[in-house]
């Protein structure tokens, strides 16, 4: 069970003096998720995909398409370098739908790409979608072999059952290399899974639930014990000190998101807390973390804009970066060697964008 050191609260953080108007680097992206800077300076944006040619309409139904892709930007050269990745449309109870599929990618040897894909369910969910759905819920080579099956790991081990969570559910999100292995966050399973070179998996961490203030507690008992919220780990990066930093979302609940610091073989500790809706992390030049909030919270008229927060590399102190309220359901953040910050925005639909906030 992860231990918790004295957290550094982000409450009261003020806006930074840095303010910039973003530049639209790419548009027309199909449900974009992560963005990553590659060793050669190229940017890779992972697109979960779009609705099938014949969309699902029945609440609770799911349909498969092959509209996921990887979009590469290098200078003036840009375009999709991988297409045809599996994508699933999920129809919610209210009739609205959401797309799951490719979440994060990086370049591999020989012109290949590694990609982690969500599944929002179990291997049974995946099988029911039909032929070609196999990469969902895995870390794999795009159009190649599966490197590690996170959905199977969840069914076989269900690590977060130890903290009282009642659902067997997988939704892999981000990954980072650790030697020859990969560490993958599973936002649905509430754990960190190690993928070994031979394709086997092992549980690295099971994240503890967060405590929901009594005034805000509602409807969680079906999945987690009453008064608790599942951790929902999302972004993971290796920090300036060699440790891994992992964000958890804890649902869209104001002030409940945490950033964990973890050295493999040790116990993770909370490095920063008091944050909201964290969905990704990046490392800035100099070592500070750049944390991305999916939203500042939900209101009767919809979700509030997302935000960028600079987290001090030694103190965990949080400073909000002024983005002018331009981030609409952002999901991915990356920082270049010059300090430019890239964010995927408008990530629900086929009008997604990659925004650039230039370093000051």
Coordinates of C-alpha atoms in Angstrom, one line a residue:
X1 CA 0.0 0.0 0.0
X2 CA 1.5 3.4 -0.9
X3 CA 2.5 5.5 2.0
X4 CA 1.8 9.3 2.2
X5 CA 4.4 11.8 3.2
X6 CA 3.3 15.3 4.3
X7 CA 1.8 16.8 1.1
X8 CA 2.6 20.2 -0.3
X9 CA -0.8 21.8 -0.8
X10 CA -1.6 23.8 -3.9
X11 CA -4.4 25.8 -2.4
X12 CA -3.8 29.5 -2.5
X13 CA -1.5 29.3 -5.5
X14 CA -1.5 32.5 -7.5
X15 CA -1.3 33.0 -11.2
X16 CA 2.2 33.4 -12.6
X17 CA 3.5 36.5 -14.3
X18 CA 3.8 34.4 -17.5
X19 CA 0.8 34.9 -19.8
X20 CA 0.7 34.1 -23.4
X21 CA -1.8 33.7 -26.2
X22 CA -1.6 30.2 -27.6
X23 CA -0.7 29.4 -31.2
X24 CA -2.7 26.7 -32.9
X25 CA -0.1 24.2 -34.2
X26 CA -2.5 21.6 -35.6
X27 CA -6.3 21.5 -35.9
X28 CA -8.9 19.0 -37.1
X29 CA -7.5 16.3 -34.8
X30 CA -9.8 13.4 -34.0
X31 CA -10.3 13.1 -30.2
X32 CA -6.6 13.9 -29.5
X33 CA -5.1 12.6 -26.3
X34 CA -1.4 12.8 -25.4
X35 CA 1.3 14.9 -27.1
X36 CA 5.0 13.9 -26.7
X37 CA 8.3 15.5 -27.8
X38 CA 10.5 12.9 -29.4
X39 CA 14.3 12.8 -29.2
X40 CA 14.6 14.4 -32.6
X41 CA 12.3 17.3 -31.6
X42 CA 9.3 16.0 -33.4
X43 CA 5.9 16.1 -31.8
X44 CA 3.6 13.1 -31.7
X45 CA -0.1 13.6 -31.0
X46 CA -2.1 10.5 -30.4
X47 CA -5.7 10.5 -31.8
X48 CA -8.2 8.1 -30.2
X49 CA -10.3 8.3 -33.4
X50 CA -13.8 9.2 -34.4
X51 CA -17.3 7.7 -34.6
X52 CA -17.7 4.5 -36.8
X53 CA -19.3 4.9 -40.2
X54 CA -22.4 3.5 -38.6
X55 CA -22.4 4.9 -35.1
X56 CA -23.8 3.2 -32.1
X57 CA -27.1 4.7 -30.8
X58 CA -28.4 2.5 -28.1
X59 CA -27.4 3.6 -24.6
X60 CA -24.9 1.2 -23.1
X61 CA -23.7 0.0 -26.5
X62 CA -20.2 0.0 -28.0
X63 CA -19.0 0.0 -31.6
X64 CA -15.6 -0.6 -33.1
X65 CA -13.9 1.5 -35.9
X66 CA -10.3 1.8 -37.1
X67 CA -10.0 5.6 -37.0
X68 CA -7.3 6.0 -34.5
X69 CA -4.0 7.5 -35.6
X70 CA -0.7 9.1 -34.7
X71 CA 0.0 12.6 -36.0
X72 CA 3.6 13.8 -36.3
X73 CA 4.9 17.4 -36.6
X74 CA 8.5 18.2 -37.4
X75 CA 9.0 21.7 -38.6
X76 CA 6.8 22.4 -41.6
X77 CA 6.3 18.6 -42.2
X78 CA 3.2 17.3 -40.6
X79 CA 0.6 14.6 -41.0
X80 CA -0.5 11.2 -39.8
X81 CA 2.3 8.6 -39.8
X82 CA 0.0 5.8 -38.5
X83 CA -3.6 5.3 -39.3
X84 CA -6.2 2.5 -38.8
X85 CA -5.7 2.0 -35.1
X86 CA -8.7 0.5 -33.3
X87 CA -11.1 2.9 -31.7
X88 CA -14.3 2.3 -29.7
X89 CA -17.4 4.5 -29.5
X90 CA -19.1 4.1 -26.1
X91 CA -22.7 5.3 -25.8
X92 CA -23.6 6.6 -22.3
X93 CA -26.9 6.0 -20.5
X94 CA -28.1 9.5 -21.5
X95 CA -27.4 8.8 -25.2
X96 CA -24.2 10.9 -25.5
X97 CA -21.1 9.1 -26.6
X98 CA -17.4 9.1 -26.0
X99 CA -14.4 7.7 -27.9
X100 CA -11.7 5.5 -26.5
X101 CA -8.7 4.2 -28.3
X102 CA -5.1 5.2 -28.7
X103 CA -4.0 7.4 -25.8
X104 CA -0.2 7.9 -25.9
X105 CA 2.5 7.0 -28.4
X106 CA 6.3 7.3 -28.9
X107 CA 8.7 6.4 -31.7
X108 CA 10.4 3.0 -31.5
X109 CA 13.2 1.4 -33.5
X110 CA 12.9 0.8 -37.2
X111 CA 10.2 3.4 -37.8
X112 CA 7.7 1.7 -35.6
X113 CA 5.6 3.3 -32.8
X114 CA 4.6 2.2 -29.4
X115 CA 1.1 3.0 -28.3
X116 CA -1.0 2.5 -25.3
X117 CA -4.7 2.2 -25.9
X118 CA -7.7 2.4 -23.6
X119 CA -10.4 -0.2 -23.4
X120 CA -12.8 1.1 -20.7
X121 CA -13.8 -2.4 -19.6
X122 CA -12.3 -5.9 -19.6
X123 CA -11.0 -8.4 -22.2
X124 CA -14.6 -9.5 -22.6
X125 CA -15.5 -5.9 -23.6
X126 CA -12.8 -6.0 -26.1
X127 CA -13.7 -9.3 -27.6
X128 CA -17.3 -8.3 -28.0
X129 CA -16.3 -5.5 -30.3
X130 CA -15.1 -7.9 -32.9
X131 CA -12.0 -8.7 -35.0
X132 CA -9.2 -6.2 -34.8
X133 CA -9.9 -5.0 -31.3
X134 CA -7.0 -6.8 -29.7
X135 CA -4.7 -3.7 -29.2
X136 CA -7.3 -2.0 -27.0
X137 CA -6.3 -2.2 -23.3
X138 CA -2.7 -2.9 -24.2
X139 CA 0.7 -1.4 -24.7
X140 CA 1.7 -2.5 -28.2
X141 CA 3.5 -1.8 -31.4
X142 CA 1.2 0.0 -33.7
X143 CA -0.1 -2.6 -36.2
X144 CA 2.3 -5.1 -34.5
X145 CA 2.8 -7.2 -31.4
X146 CA 1.3 -6.6 -28.0
X147 CA 4.0 -5.7 -25.5
X148 CA 1.8 -6.0 -22.4
X149 CA -2.0 -6.6 -21.8
X150 CA -3.3 -4.3 -19.1
X151 CA -6.9 -5.5 -19.5
X152 CA -5.9 -9.1 -18.8
X153 CA -3.7 -8.0 -15.9
X154 CA -6.8 -6.4 -14.3
X155 CA -9.0 -9.4 -14.7
X156 CA -6.3 -11.8 -13.3
X157 CA -5.2 -9.6 -10.4
X158 CA -7.6 -6.7 -9.7
X159 CA -5.0 -5.0 -7.4
X160 CA -7.3 -2.2 -6.2
X161 CA -9.8 -4.7 -4.7
X162 CA -7.4 -4.5 -1.6
X163 CA -8.7 -1.0 -1.0
X164 CA -12.3 -2.0 -1.3
X165 CA -13.0 -1.0 -4.9
X166 CA -15.7 -3.3 -6.3
X167 CA -15.3 -3.1 -10.1
X168 CA -13.0 -5.1 -12.4
X169 CA -12.3 -2.4 -15.0
X170 CA -9.3 -1.4 -17.1
X171 CA -8.4 1.8 -18.9
X172 CA -4.7 2.2 -19.6
X173 CA -3.6 5.8 -20.0
X174 CA 0.1 6.8 -20.0
X175 CA 3.5 5.0 -19.9
X176 CA 7.1 5.6 -19.2
X177 CA 10.3 3.6 -19.7
X178 CA 12.1 2.1 -16.7
X179 CA 15.2 0.3 -18.0
X180 CA 14.0 -2.4 -20.3
X181 CA 10.6 -2.3 -18.8
X182 CA 7.6 0.1 -19.1
X183 CA 5.5 1.5 -16.3
X184 CA 1.9 2.0 -17.4
X185 CA -0.8 3.8 -15.5
X186 CA -4.2 2.2 -15.6
X187 CA -6.8 4.9 -14.8
X188 CA -9.6 2.3 -14.6
X189 CA -7.8 -0.2 -12.5
X190 CA -6.2 2.4 -10.2
X191 CA -2.8 0.9 -10.4
X192 CA 0.7 1.2 -12.0
X193 CA 1.6 -1.9 -14.0
X194 CA 5.1 -3.0 -15.0
X195 CA 5.4 -4.5 -18.5
X196 CA 8.4 -6.7 -18.9
X197 CA 10.3 -7.4 -22.1
X198 CA 8.9 -10.9 -22.4
X199 CA 5.3 -9.5 -22.4
X200 CA 4.5 -10.5 -18.8
X201 CA 3.0 -7.9 -16.4
X202 CA 3.3 -7.3 -12.7
X203 CA 1.6 -4.9 -10.3
X204 CA 4.0 -2.1 -9.4
X205 CA 1.5 -0.1 -7.2
X206 CA -2.1 0.0 -6.3
X207 CA -3.0 3.6 -5.5
X208 CA -5.1 4.3 -2.4
X209 CA -8.5 5.9 -2.6
X210 CA -8.9 9.5 -1.8
X211 CA -11.2 10.7 1.0
X212 CA -14.2 12.7 -0.2
X213 CA -15.3 15.5 2.1
X214 CA -18.7 14.7 3.6
X215 CA -20.3 17.7 1.9
X216 CA -19.2 16.5 -1.5
X217 CA -19.7 12.7 -1.1
X218 CA -22.3 11.2 -3.3
X219 CA -22.8 8.1 -5.3
X220 CA -19.3 6.5 -4.9
X221 CA -20.3 3.5 -2.7
X222 CA -21.2 1.5 -5.8
X223 CA -17.5 1.4 -6.9
X224 CA -15.5 2.5 -3.8
X225 CA -16.3 2.5 -0.1
X226 CA -18.6 5.3 1.0
X227 CA -16.8 8.6 1.4
X228 CA -14.0 7.6 -0.8
X229 CA -13.0 8.3 -4.4
X230 CA -10.9 6.1 -6.7
X231 CA -7.5 7.5 -7.4
X232 CA -7.6 7.3 -11.2
X233 CA -3.9 7.6 -12.0
X234 CA -3.2 9.3 -15.3
X235 CA 0.1 11.1 -16.3
X236 CA 3.5 9.6 -15.5
X237 CA 7.0 11.1 -16.2
X238 CA 10.5 10.6 -15.0
X239 CA 11.6 13.7 -13.1
X240 CA 14.8 15.6 -12.8
X241 CA 15.9 13.4 -9.9
X242 CA 15.3 10.1 -11.6
X243 CA 12.1 9.4 -9.6
X244 CA 8.8 8.9 -11.4
X245 CA 6.0 11.4 -10.8
X246 CA 2.4 10.2 -11.3
X247 CA -0.8 12.3 -11.3
X248 CA -4.1 11.0 -10.0
X249 CA -7.4 12.5 -11.0
X250 CA -9.6 11.4 -8.1
X251 CA -12.6 12.3 -10.3
X252 CA -13.4 15.9 -11.1
X253 CA -13.5 17.0 -7.4
X254 CA -12.0 20.3 -6.5
X255 CA -8.7 20.0 -4.6
X256 CA -8.5 16.1 -4.5
X257 CA -5.9 15.5 -7.2
X258 CA -2.5 14.4 -6.1
X259 CA 1.0 14.0 -7.6
X260 CA 2.9 11.0 -6.3
X261 CA 6.7 10.6 -6.3
X262 CA 7.9 7.1 -6.7
X263 CA 11.3 5.4 -6.8
X264 CA 11.0 1.8 -7.9
X265 CA 11.5 -0.6 -5.0
X266 CA 10.5 2.1 -2.5
X267 CA 7.2 3.5 -1.3
X268 CA 5.5 6.3 -3.1
X269 CA 4.8 9.5 -1.3
X270 CA 2.5 12.4 -2.1
X271 CA 4.6 15.2 -3.6
X272 CA 1.8 17.7 -4.3
X273 CA -1.9 17.9 -3.4
X274 CA -4.8 20.3 -3.4
X275 CA -5.1 20.1 -7.2
X276 CA -8.1 19.4 -9.4
X277 CA -8.7 17.0 -12.3
X278 CA -5.0 16.2 -13.2
X279 CA -4.7 14.3 -16.4
X280 CA -1.1 14.6 -17.5
X281 CA 2.4 15.7 -16.5
X282 CA 5.5 16.9 -18.2
X283 CA 9.0 18.1 -17.1
X284 CA 10.1 21.6 -17.9
X285 CA 13.7 22.7 -18.5
X286 CA 15.2 23.1 -15.1
X287 CA 13.2 20.2 -13.6
X288 CA 9.8 21.7 -12.5
X289 CA 6.8 19.7 -13.4
X290 CA 4.1 21.1 -15.6
X291 CA 0.7 19.6 -14.6
X292 CA -2.3 19.7 -16.8
X293 CA -5.8 19.9 -15.3
X294 CA -8.6 18.5 -17.5
X295 CA -11.1 21.0 -15.9
X296 CA -11.4 23.3 -12.9
X297 CA -14.7 21.6 -12.0
X298 CA -18.2 21.0 -13.3
X299 CA -21.0 23.6 -13.2
X300 CA -24.7 23.5 -14.3
X301 CA -23.6 24.9 -17.6
X302 CA -20.8 22.5 -18.2
X303 CA -17.1 22.0 -17.4
X304 CA -14.9 24.8 -16.5
X305 CA -11.7 25.4 -18.6
X306 CA -8.6 23.3 -17.9
X307 CA -5.4 24.8 -16.6
X308 CA -1.6 24.5 -16.5
X309 CA 0.2 24.4 -13.2
X310 CA 3.9 24.7 -12.6
X311 CA 5.0 22.5 -9.7
X312 CA 8.3 23.4 -8.0
X313 CA 10.8 20.5 -8.5
X314 CA 12.0 20.6 -4.8
X315 CA 9.1 22.1 -2.9
X316 CA 6.0 20.8 -4.7
X317 CA 4.7 24.4 -4.6
X318 CA 2.1 25.1 -7.3
X319 CA 1.8 28.2 -9.5
X320 CA -1.0 28.5 -12.0
X321 CA 0.2 29.4 -15.5
X322 CA -2.1 32.0 -17.2
X323 CA -3.7 30.4 -20.3
X324 CA -6.5 32.9 -20.6
X325 CA -9.2 30.3 -20.1
X326 CA -8.5 28.8 -23.6
X327 CA -8.1 25.1 -22.6
X328 CA -11.2 23.1 -23.4
X329 CA -11.1 19.5 -22.0
X330 CA -7.3 19.3 -22.5
X331 CA -5.8 15.8 -22.2
X332 CA -2.1 16.0 -23.0
X333 CA 0.9 18.2 -22.2
X334 CA 4.5 18.2 -23.4
X335 CA 7.4 20.7 -23.0
X336 CA 10.1 21.3 -25.5
X337 CA 13.8 21.8 -24.6
X338 CA 13.2 25.5 -25.1
X339 CA 10.4 25.5 -22.6
X340 CA 7.5 25.8 -25.0
X341 CA 4.4 24.1 -23.7
X342 CA 2.2 22.1 -26.0
X343 CA -1.3 21.1 -25.0
X344 CA -4.1 19.1 -26.8
X345 CA -7.4 20.9 -26.5
X346 CA -11.0 20.5 -27.8
X347 CA -10.4 16.8 -27.3
X348 CA -14.0 15.6 -27.5
X349 CA -14.8 15.3 -31.2
X350 CA -13.0 15.8 -34.6
X351 CA -12.1 19.5 -34.1
X352 CA -9.3 18.9 -31.7
X353 CA -6.3 21.2 -31.6
X354 CA -2.7 21.2 -30.5
X355 CA -1.8 24.5 -28.9
X356 CA 1.6 26.0 -28.2
X357 CA 2.3 28.4 -25.3
X358 CA 5.7 29.9 -26.1
X359 CA 8.4 30.1 -23.3
X360 CA 8.7 33.6 -21.9

